[in-house]
Coordinates of C-alpha atoms and ligand atoms in Angstrom, one line a residue:
X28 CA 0.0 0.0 0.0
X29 CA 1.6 3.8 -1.0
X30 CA 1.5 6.0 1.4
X31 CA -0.9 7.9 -0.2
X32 CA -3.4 5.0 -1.1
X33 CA -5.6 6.2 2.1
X34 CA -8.7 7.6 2.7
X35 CA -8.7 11.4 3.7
X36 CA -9.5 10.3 7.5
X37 CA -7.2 8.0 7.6
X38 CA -4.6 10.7 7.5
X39 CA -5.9 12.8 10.0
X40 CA -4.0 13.4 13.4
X41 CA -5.6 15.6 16.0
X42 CA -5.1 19.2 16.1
X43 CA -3.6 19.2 12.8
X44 CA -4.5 22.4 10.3
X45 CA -4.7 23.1 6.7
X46 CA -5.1 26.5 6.8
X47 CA -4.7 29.5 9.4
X48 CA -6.7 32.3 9.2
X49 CA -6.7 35.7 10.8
X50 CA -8.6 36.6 13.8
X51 CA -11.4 38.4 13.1
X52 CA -14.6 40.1 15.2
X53 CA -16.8 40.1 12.3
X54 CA -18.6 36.6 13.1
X55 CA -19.7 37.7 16.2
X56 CA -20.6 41.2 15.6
X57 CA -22.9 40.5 13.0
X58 CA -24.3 37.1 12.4
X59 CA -26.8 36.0 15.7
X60 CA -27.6 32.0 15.1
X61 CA -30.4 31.1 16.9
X62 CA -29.4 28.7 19.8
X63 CA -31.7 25.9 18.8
X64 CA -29.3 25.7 15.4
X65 CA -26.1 26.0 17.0
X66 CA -24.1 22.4 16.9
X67 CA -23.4 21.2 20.2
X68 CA -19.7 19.9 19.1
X69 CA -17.3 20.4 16.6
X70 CA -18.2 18.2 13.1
X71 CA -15.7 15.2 12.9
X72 CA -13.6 16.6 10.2
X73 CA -10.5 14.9 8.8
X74 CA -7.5 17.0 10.5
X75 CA -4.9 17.1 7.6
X76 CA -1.6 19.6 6.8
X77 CA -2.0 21.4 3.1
X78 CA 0.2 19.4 1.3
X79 CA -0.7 16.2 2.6
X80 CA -4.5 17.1 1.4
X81 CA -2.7 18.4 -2.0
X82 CA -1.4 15.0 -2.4
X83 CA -4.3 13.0 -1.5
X84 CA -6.5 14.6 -4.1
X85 CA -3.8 14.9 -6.9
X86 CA -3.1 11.1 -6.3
X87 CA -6.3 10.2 -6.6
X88 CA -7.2 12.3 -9.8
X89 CA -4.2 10.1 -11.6
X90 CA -6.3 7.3 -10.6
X91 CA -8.7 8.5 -13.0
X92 CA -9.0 6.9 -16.4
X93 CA -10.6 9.6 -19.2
X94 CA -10.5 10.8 -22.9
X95 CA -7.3 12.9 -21.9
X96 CA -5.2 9.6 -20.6
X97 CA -6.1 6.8 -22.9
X98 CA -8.3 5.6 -25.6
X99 CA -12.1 5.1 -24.6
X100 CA -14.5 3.3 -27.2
X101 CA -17.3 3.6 -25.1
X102 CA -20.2 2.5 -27.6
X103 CA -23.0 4.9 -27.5
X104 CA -21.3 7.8 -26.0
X105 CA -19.2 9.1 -28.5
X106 CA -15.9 9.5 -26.2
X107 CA -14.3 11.6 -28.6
X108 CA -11.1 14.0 -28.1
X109 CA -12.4 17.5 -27.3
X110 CA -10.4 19.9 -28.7
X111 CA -8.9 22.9 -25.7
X112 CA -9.2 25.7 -27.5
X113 CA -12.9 25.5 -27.1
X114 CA -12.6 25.2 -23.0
X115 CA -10.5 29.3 -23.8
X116 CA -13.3 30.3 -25.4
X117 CA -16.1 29.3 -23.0
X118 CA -13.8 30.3 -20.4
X119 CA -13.9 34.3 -22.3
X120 CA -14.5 36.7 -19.6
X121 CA -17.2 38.7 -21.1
X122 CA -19.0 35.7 -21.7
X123 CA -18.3 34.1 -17.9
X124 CA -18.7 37.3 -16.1
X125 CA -22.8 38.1 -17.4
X126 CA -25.9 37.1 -15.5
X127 CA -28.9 35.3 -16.1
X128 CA -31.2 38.1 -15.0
X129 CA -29.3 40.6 -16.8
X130 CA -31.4 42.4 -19.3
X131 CA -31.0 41.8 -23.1
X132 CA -30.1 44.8 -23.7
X133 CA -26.8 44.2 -22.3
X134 CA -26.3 40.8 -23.4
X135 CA -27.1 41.2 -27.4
X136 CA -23.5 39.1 -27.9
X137 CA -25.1 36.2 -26.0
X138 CA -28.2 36.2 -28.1
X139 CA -26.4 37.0 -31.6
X140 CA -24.3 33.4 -30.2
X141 CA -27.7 31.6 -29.4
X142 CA -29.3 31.9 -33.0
X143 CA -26.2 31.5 -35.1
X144 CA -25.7 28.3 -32.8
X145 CA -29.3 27.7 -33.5
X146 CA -29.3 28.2 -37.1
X147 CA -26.5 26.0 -37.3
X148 CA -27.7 22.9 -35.4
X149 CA -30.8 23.4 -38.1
X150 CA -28.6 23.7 -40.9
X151 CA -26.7 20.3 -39.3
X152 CA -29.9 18.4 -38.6
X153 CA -32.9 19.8 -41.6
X154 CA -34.9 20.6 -38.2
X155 CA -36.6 24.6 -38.7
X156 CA -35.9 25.7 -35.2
X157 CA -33.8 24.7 -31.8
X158 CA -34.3 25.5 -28.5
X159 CA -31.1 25.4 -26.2
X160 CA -32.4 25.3 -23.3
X161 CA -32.6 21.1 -21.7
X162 CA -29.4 20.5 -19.9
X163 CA -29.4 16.8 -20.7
X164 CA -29.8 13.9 -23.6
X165 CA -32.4 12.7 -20.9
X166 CA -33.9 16.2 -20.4
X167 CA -33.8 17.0 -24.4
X168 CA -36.0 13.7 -24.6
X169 CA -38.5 14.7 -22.0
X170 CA -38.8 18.0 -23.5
X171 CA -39.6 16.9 -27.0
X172 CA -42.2 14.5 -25.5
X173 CA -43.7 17.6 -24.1
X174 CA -43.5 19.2 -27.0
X175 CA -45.5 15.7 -28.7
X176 CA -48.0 15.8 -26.4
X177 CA -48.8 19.4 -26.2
X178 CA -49.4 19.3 -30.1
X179 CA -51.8 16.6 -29.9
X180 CA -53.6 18.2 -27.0
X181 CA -53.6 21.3 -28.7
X182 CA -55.1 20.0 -31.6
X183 CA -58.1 18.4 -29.3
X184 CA -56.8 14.9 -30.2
X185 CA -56.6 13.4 -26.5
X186 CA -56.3 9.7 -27.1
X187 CA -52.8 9.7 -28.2
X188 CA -50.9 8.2 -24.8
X189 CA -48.5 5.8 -26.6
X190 CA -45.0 5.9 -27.5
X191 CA -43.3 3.3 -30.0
X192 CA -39.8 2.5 -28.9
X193 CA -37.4 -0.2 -30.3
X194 CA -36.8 -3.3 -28.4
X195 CA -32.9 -2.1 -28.9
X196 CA -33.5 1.7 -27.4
X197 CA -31.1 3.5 -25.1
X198 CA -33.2 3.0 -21.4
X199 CA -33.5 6.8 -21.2
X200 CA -36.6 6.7 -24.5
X201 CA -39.2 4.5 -22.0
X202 CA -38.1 6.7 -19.2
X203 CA -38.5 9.7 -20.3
X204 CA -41.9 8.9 -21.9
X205 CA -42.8 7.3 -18.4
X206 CA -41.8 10.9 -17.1
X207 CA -43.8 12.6 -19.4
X208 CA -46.8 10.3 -18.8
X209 CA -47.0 8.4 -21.4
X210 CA -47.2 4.5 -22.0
X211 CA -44.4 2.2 -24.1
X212 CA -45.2 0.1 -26.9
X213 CA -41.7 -2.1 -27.8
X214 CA -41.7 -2.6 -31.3
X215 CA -39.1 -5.3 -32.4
X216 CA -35.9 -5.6 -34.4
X217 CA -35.1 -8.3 -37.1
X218 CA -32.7 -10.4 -36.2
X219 CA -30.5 -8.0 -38.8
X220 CA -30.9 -5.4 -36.0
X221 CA -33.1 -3.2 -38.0
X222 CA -37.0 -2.3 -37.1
X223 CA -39.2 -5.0 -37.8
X224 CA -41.6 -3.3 -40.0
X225 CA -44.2 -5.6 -40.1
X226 CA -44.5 -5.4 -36.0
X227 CA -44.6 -1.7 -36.4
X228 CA -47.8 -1.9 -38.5
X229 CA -49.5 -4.0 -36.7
X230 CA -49.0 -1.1 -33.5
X231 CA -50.1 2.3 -35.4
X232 CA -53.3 3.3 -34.6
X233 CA -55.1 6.4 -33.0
X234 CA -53.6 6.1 -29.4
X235 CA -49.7 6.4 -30.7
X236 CA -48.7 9.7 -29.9
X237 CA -45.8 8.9 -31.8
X238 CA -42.3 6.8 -32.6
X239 CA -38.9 7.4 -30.9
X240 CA -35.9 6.2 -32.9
X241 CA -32.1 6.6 -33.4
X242 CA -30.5 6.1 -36.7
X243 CA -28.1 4.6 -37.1
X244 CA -29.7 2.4 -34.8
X245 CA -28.2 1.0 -31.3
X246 CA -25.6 -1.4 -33.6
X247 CA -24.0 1.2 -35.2
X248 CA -26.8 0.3 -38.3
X249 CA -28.8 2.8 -40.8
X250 CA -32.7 1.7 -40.7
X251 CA -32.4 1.8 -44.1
X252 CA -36.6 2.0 -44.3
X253 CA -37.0 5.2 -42.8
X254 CA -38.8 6.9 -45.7
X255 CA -41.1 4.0 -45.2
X256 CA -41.6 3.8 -41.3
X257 CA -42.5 7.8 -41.8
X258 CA -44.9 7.4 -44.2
X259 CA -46.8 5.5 -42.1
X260 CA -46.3 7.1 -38.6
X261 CA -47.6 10.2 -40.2
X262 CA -50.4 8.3 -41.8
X263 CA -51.7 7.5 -38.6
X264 CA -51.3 10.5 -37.2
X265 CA -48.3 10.0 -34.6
X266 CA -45.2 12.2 -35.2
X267 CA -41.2 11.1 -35.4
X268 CA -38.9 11.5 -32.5
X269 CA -35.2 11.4 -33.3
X270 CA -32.9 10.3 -30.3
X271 CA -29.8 12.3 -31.7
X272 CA -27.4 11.8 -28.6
X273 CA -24.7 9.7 -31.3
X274 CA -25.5 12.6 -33.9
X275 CA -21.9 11.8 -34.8
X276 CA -22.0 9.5 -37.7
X277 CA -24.3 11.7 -39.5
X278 CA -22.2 15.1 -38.9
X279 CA -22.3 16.5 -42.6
X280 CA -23.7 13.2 -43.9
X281 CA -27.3 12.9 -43.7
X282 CA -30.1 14.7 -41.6
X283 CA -32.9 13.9 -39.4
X284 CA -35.1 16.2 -40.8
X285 CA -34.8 14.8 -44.6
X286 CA -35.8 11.7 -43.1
X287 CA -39.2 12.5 -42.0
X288 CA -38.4 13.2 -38.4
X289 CA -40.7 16.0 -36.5
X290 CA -38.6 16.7 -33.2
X291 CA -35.2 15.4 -32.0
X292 CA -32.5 16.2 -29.4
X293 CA -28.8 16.4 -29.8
X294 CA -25.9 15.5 -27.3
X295 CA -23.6 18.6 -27.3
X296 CA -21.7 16.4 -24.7
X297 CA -21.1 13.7 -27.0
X298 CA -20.8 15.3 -30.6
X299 CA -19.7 19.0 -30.1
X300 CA -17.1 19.0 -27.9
X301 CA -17.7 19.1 -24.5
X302 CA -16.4 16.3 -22.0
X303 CA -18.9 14.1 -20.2
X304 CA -19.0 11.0 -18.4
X305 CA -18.3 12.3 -14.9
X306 CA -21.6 13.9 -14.6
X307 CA -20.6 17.3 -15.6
X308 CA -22.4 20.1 -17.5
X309 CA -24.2 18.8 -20.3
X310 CA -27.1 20.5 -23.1
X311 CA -29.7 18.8 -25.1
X312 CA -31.1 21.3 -27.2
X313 CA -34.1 20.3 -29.0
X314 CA -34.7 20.8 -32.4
X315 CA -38.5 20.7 -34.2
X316 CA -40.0 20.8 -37.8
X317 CA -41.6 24.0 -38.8
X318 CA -45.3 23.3 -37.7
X319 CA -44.3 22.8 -34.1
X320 CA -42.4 26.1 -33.7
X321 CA -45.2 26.9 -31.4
X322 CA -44.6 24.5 -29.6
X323 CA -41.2 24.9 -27.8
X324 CA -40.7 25.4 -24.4
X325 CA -40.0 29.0 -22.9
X326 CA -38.2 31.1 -22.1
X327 CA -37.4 32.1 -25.5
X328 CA -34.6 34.4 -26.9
X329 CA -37.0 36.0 -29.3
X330 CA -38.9 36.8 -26.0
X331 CA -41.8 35.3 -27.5
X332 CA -44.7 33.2 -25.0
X333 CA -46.8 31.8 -27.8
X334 CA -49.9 30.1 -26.3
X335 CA -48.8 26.6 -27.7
X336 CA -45.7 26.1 -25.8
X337 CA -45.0 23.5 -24.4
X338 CA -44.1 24.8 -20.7
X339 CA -40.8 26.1 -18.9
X340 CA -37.9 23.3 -18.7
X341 CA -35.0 25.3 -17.0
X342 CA -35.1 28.2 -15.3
X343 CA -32.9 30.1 -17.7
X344 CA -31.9 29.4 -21.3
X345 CA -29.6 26.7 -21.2
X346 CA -25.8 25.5 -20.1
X347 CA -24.2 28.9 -21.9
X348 CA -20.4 27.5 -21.3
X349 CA -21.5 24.0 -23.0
X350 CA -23.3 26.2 -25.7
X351 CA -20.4 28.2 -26.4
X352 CA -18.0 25.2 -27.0
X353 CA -20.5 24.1 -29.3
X354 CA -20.5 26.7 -31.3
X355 CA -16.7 27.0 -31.8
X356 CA -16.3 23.5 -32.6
X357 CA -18.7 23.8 -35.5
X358 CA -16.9 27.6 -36.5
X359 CA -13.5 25.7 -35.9
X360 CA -14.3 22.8 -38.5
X361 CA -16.5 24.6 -40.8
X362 CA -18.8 23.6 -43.3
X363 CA -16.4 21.4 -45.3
X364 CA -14.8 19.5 -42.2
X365 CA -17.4 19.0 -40.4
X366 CA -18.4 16.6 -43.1
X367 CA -15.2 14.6 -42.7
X368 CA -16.5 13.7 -38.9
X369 CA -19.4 10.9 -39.6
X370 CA -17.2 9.2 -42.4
X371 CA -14.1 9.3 -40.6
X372 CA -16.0 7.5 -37.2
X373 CA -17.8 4.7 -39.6
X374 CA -13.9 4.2 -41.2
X375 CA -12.5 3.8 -37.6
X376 CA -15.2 1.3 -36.5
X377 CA -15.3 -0.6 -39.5
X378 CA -11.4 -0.8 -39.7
X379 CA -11.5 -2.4 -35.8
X380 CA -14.9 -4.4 -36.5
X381 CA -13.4 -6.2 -40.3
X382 CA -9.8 -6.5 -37.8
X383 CA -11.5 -8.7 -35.2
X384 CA -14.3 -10.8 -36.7
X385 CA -12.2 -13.5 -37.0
X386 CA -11.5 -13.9 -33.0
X387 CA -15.1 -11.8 -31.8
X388 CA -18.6 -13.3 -32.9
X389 CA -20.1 -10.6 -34.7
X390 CA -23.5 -11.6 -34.8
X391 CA -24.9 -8.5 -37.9
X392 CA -22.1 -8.8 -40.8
X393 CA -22.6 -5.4 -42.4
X394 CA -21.3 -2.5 -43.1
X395 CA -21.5 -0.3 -40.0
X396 CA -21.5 3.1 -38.8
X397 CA -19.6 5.1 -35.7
X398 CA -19.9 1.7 -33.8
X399 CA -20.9 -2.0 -33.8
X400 CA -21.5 -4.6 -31.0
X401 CA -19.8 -8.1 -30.8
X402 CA -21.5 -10.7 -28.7
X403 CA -18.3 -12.2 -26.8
X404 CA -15.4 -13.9 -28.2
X405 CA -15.6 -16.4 -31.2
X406 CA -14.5 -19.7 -29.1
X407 CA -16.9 -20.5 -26.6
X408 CA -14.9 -23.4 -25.2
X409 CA -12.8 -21.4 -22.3
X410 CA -15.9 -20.1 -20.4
X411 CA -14.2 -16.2 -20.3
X412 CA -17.0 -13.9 -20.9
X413 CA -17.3 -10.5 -22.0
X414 CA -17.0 -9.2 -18.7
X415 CA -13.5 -10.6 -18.3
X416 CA -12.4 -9.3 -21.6
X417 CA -13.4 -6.1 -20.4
X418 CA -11.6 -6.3 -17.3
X419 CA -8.6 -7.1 -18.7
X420 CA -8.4 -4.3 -21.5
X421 CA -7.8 -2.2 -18.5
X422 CA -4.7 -4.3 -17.3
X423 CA -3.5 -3.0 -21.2
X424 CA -4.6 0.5 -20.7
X425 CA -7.8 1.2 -22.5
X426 CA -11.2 1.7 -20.8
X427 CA -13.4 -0.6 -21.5
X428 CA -16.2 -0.2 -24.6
X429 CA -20.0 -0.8 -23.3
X430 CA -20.7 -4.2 -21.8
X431 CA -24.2 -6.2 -21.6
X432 CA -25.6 -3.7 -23.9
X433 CA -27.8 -3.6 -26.3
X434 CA -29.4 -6.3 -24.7
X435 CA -30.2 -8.5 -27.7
X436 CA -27.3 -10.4 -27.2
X437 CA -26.0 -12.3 -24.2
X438 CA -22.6 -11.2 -24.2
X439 CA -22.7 -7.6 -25.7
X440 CA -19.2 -5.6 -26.2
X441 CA -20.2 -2.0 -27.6
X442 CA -16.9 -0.6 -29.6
X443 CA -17.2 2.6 -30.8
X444 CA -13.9 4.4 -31.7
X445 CA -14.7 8.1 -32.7
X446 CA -12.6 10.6 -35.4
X447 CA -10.5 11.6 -33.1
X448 CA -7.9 8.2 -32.8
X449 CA -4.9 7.6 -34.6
X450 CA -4.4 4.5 -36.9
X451 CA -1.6 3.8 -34.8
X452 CA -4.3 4.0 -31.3
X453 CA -6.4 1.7 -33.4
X454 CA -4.0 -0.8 -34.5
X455 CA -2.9 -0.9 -30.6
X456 CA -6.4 -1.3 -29.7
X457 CA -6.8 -4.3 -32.3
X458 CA -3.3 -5.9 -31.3
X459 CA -4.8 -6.6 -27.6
X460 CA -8.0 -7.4 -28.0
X461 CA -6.3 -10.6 -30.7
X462 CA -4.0 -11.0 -27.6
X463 CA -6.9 -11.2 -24.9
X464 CA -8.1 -13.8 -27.6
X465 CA -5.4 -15.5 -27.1
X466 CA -4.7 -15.4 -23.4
X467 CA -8.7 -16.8 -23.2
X468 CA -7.2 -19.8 -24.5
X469 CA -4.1 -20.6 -22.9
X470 CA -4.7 -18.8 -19.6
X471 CA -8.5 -18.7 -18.8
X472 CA -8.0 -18.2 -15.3
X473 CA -6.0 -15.3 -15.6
X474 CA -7.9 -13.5 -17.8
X475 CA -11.0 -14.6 -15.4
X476 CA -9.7 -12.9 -12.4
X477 CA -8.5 -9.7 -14.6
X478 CA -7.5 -7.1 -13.6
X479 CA -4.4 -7.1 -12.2
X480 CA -2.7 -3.8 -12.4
X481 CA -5.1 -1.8 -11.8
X482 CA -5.6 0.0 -8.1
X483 CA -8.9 -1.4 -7.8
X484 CA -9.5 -5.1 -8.4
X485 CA -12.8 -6.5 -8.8
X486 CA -15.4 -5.0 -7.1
X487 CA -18.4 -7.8 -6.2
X488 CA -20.7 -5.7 -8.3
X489 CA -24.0 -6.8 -7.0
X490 CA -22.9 -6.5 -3.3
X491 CA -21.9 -2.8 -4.2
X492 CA -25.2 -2.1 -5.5
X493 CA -27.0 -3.8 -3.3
X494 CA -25.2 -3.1 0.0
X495 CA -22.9 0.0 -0.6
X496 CA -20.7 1.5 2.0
X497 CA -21.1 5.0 1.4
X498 CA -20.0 6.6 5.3
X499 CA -16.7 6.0 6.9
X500 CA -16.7 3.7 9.9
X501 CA -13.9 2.3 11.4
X502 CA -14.8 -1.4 10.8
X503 CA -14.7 -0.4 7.4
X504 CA -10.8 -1.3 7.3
X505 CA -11.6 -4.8 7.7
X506 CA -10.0 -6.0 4.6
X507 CA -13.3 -8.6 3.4
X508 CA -15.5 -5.6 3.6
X509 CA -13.2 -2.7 1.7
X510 CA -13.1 -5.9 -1.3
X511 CA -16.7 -6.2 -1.1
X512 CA -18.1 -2.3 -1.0
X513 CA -15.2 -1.7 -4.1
X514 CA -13.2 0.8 -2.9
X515 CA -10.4 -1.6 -1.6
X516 CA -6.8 -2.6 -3.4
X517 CA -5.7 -6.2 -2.6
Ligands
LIG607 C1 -26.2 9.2 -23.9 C2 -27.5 8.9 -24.6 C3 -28.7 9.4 -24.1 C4 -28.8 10.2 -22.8 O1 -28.0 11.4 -22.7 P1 -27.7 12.0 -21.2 O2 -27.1 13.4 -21.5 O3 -26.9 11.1 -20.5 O4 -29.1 12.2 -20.5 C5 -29.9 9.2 -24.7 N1 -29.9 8.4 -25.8 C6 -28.8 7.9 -26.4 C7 -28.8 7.0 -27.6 C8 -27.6 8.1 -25.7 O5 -26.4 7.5 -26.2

């Protein structure tokens, strides 16, 4: 154990200080706390010098693994390189220092930023009109559901209470229609991973408020039907709803809007450049097709309240800094690179996918997109699982790609590389995922109890979850039980 592989309490000594400040008179002069809130003793805070605290918390930020220290093909994320030039400019103080509650007529840079941003998300995506305000994939979804329903509602047709999501769907779609109030219908895939048309038929009728979708699909595939499944959503009268969280593979390409789609949200976390995965600002701005203008949520920047919206979201309009790196990616590449982004993501996933067919079952043979799912390795005879190849990529450096999902197969590996990786990232990449392959089959066992360079081992997942540890106790430096709640190095 380093020194420094402690928890912050662990370190403390009695009496010891981080800081010294001043004597002052002010507290008492001015602040009277009534004695019923006072605390009757002193909290039991950790008692550590500054630089032992400095080196605690530095320590344990190297024990992070992100975009910046390795290679992360994270299926359905998009953990792409974000360019720092865009932190500056979000960072600019004329655009840091303003308040939400200042008056427009003092911020007319911030709104000239919010419809050129807006009119190039439209331009991006074929949608008419954006709002920028959901601070989320999840809360982009939720909002364009509002926007659905208020549509219907508005137009006195009450019945429609039913959403159509895939049986391959990111879990946020049935949530966030669960939020909204409204009931899921799972329409299946063909066992080519596509929608199963036929199924989809046989679900339209007057109660579908409409169809959520994300294309490509949750395998990295184009629903190559779209015109068709359009056609008839509208027929019935439900409207399109385009998940656009992996926007990437279309950057430039293709557009939601030419395909039929009605309303959609985008990931500016995932495809314009601003880092995510540690729960960290995010926006989900929400694009719609000219008829629902109406219907998008408040407030506006045109200052507009038209009776139609949809309701408020967010208190104010948006995640500005997450909006501003947005907007200087898409000036920074331009109209001609931008294009080279979706293409460039398909090359990179189809390079890795065509590299290891021979060793990983790849259960859809085609010609994929930004990413593509494996269902474990190709030899079934040596009992490792995808879980232990996952595990294991992390003794070689790499975070591991999605695991267990989509669910459609039993032993899922999500790879999804993004634009931003090297051939020479991607050829390291292929190299030890052949020799994991290998290692299955002459070393089982040690691939099984993978990993073994990492500070943390293997966590009993299930205990975790089920009984986590979240307070420090003493008995909690009983080896057994710092192995089971995770946070303990063997
Ligand atoms: C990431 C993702 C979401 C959710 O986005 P959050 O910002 O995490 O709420 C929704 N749908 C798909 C397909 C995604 O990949």
């Amino acid at each position: 154990m380093k020194y420094y592989d402690k928890l912050i309490f662990e370190l403390s000594r009695k009496g010891r200080q981080g800081y010294s400040l001043p004597d002052t008179d002010w507290a008492e002069s001015t602040v009277s706390i009534p004695d019923g809130l006072k605390r009757a003793s002193m909290p039991a805070l950790p008692e550590v010098s500054e630089p032992d605290t400095v080196r605690h918390y530095t320590n344990l930020s190297d024990m992070n693994f992100g975009v910046d220290t390795g290679f992360y093909p994270l299926g359905s994320c998009t953990m792409k390189y974000n360019p720092k030039i865009n932190e500056e400019i979000a960072g600019m103080a004329g655009f840091q220092d303003i308040h939400p509650l200042q008056p427009r007529s003092t911020v007319p840079g911030v709104i000239k930023l919010y419809r050129d941003l807006s009119s190039a998300l439209s331009a991006i995506t074929g949608m008419a009109a954006f709002t920028l305000n959901p601070f989320a994939g999840a809360h982009g979804e939720l909002t364009g559901l509002m926007i659905m329903r208020r549509y219907h509602i508005c137009r006195g047709d009450l019945g429609r209470t039913r959403v159509i999501v895939p049986d391959s769907a990111h879990g946020t779609n049935p949530a966030s229609a669960a939020v909204c109030g409204l009931e899921t219908v799972q329409v299946k895939s063909l066992p080519d991973g596509t929608i199963d048309v036929g199924h989809l038929k046989t679900l339209l009728d007057d109660t579908v408020a409409g169809i959520m979708m994300t294309n490509p699909n949750t395998l990295g595939l184009f629903e190559t039907r779209i015109e068709e499944i359009a056609g008839l959503v509208h027929g019935c009268g439900g409207l399109l709803y385009y998940d656009g969280a992996n926007m990437n593979p279309l950057l430039g390409v293709a557009r939601p809007g030419d395909m039929g789609f009605d309303i959609m949200h985008l990931n500016l976390h995932k495809t314009f450049s601003t880092p995510h995965g540690g729960g960290g600002p995010g926006a989900g701005p929400v694009g719609v097709a000219e008829r629902l203008k109406p219907y998008l949520p408040l407030p506006r920047t045109d200052g507009e309240e038209p009776e139609e919206n949809a309701g408020r979201i967010s208190g104010f309009a948006g995640n500005f800094g997450v909006l501003m790196k947005a907007y200087a990616y898409i000036l920074m590449l331009g109209r001609q690179n931008i294009r080279m982004a979706g293409p460039l993501a398909a090359l990179n996933a189809n390079y890795i996918k065509e590299s290891l067919k021979d060793c990983y079952r790849l259960p859809v043979d085609r010609v994929c997109k930004h990413e593509f799912v494996f269902d474990g390795l190709e030899d079934r005879s040596t009992g490792v699982t995808t879980l232990d190849v996952a595990k294991r990529l992390l003794d070689y450096g790499f975070h591991a790609p999605t695991v267990y999902f989509p669910l459609l197969f039993h032993q899922s590996i999500m790879i999804e590389p993004t634009e931003t990786e090297s051939l020479e990232t991607l050829d390291a990449f292929i190299g030890v995922m052949r020799k994991i392959a290998r290692e299955a089959v002459e070393d089982p066992d040690m691939v099984k109890s993978a990993p073994h360079n990492t500070p943390v081992r293997r966590p009993d997942e299930t205990e975790a979850a089920r009984h986590p540890v979240l307070k420090f106790t003493d008995n909690r430096f009983n080896e057994d039980n710092y192995n089971r709640c995770g946070t303990g190095r063997l």
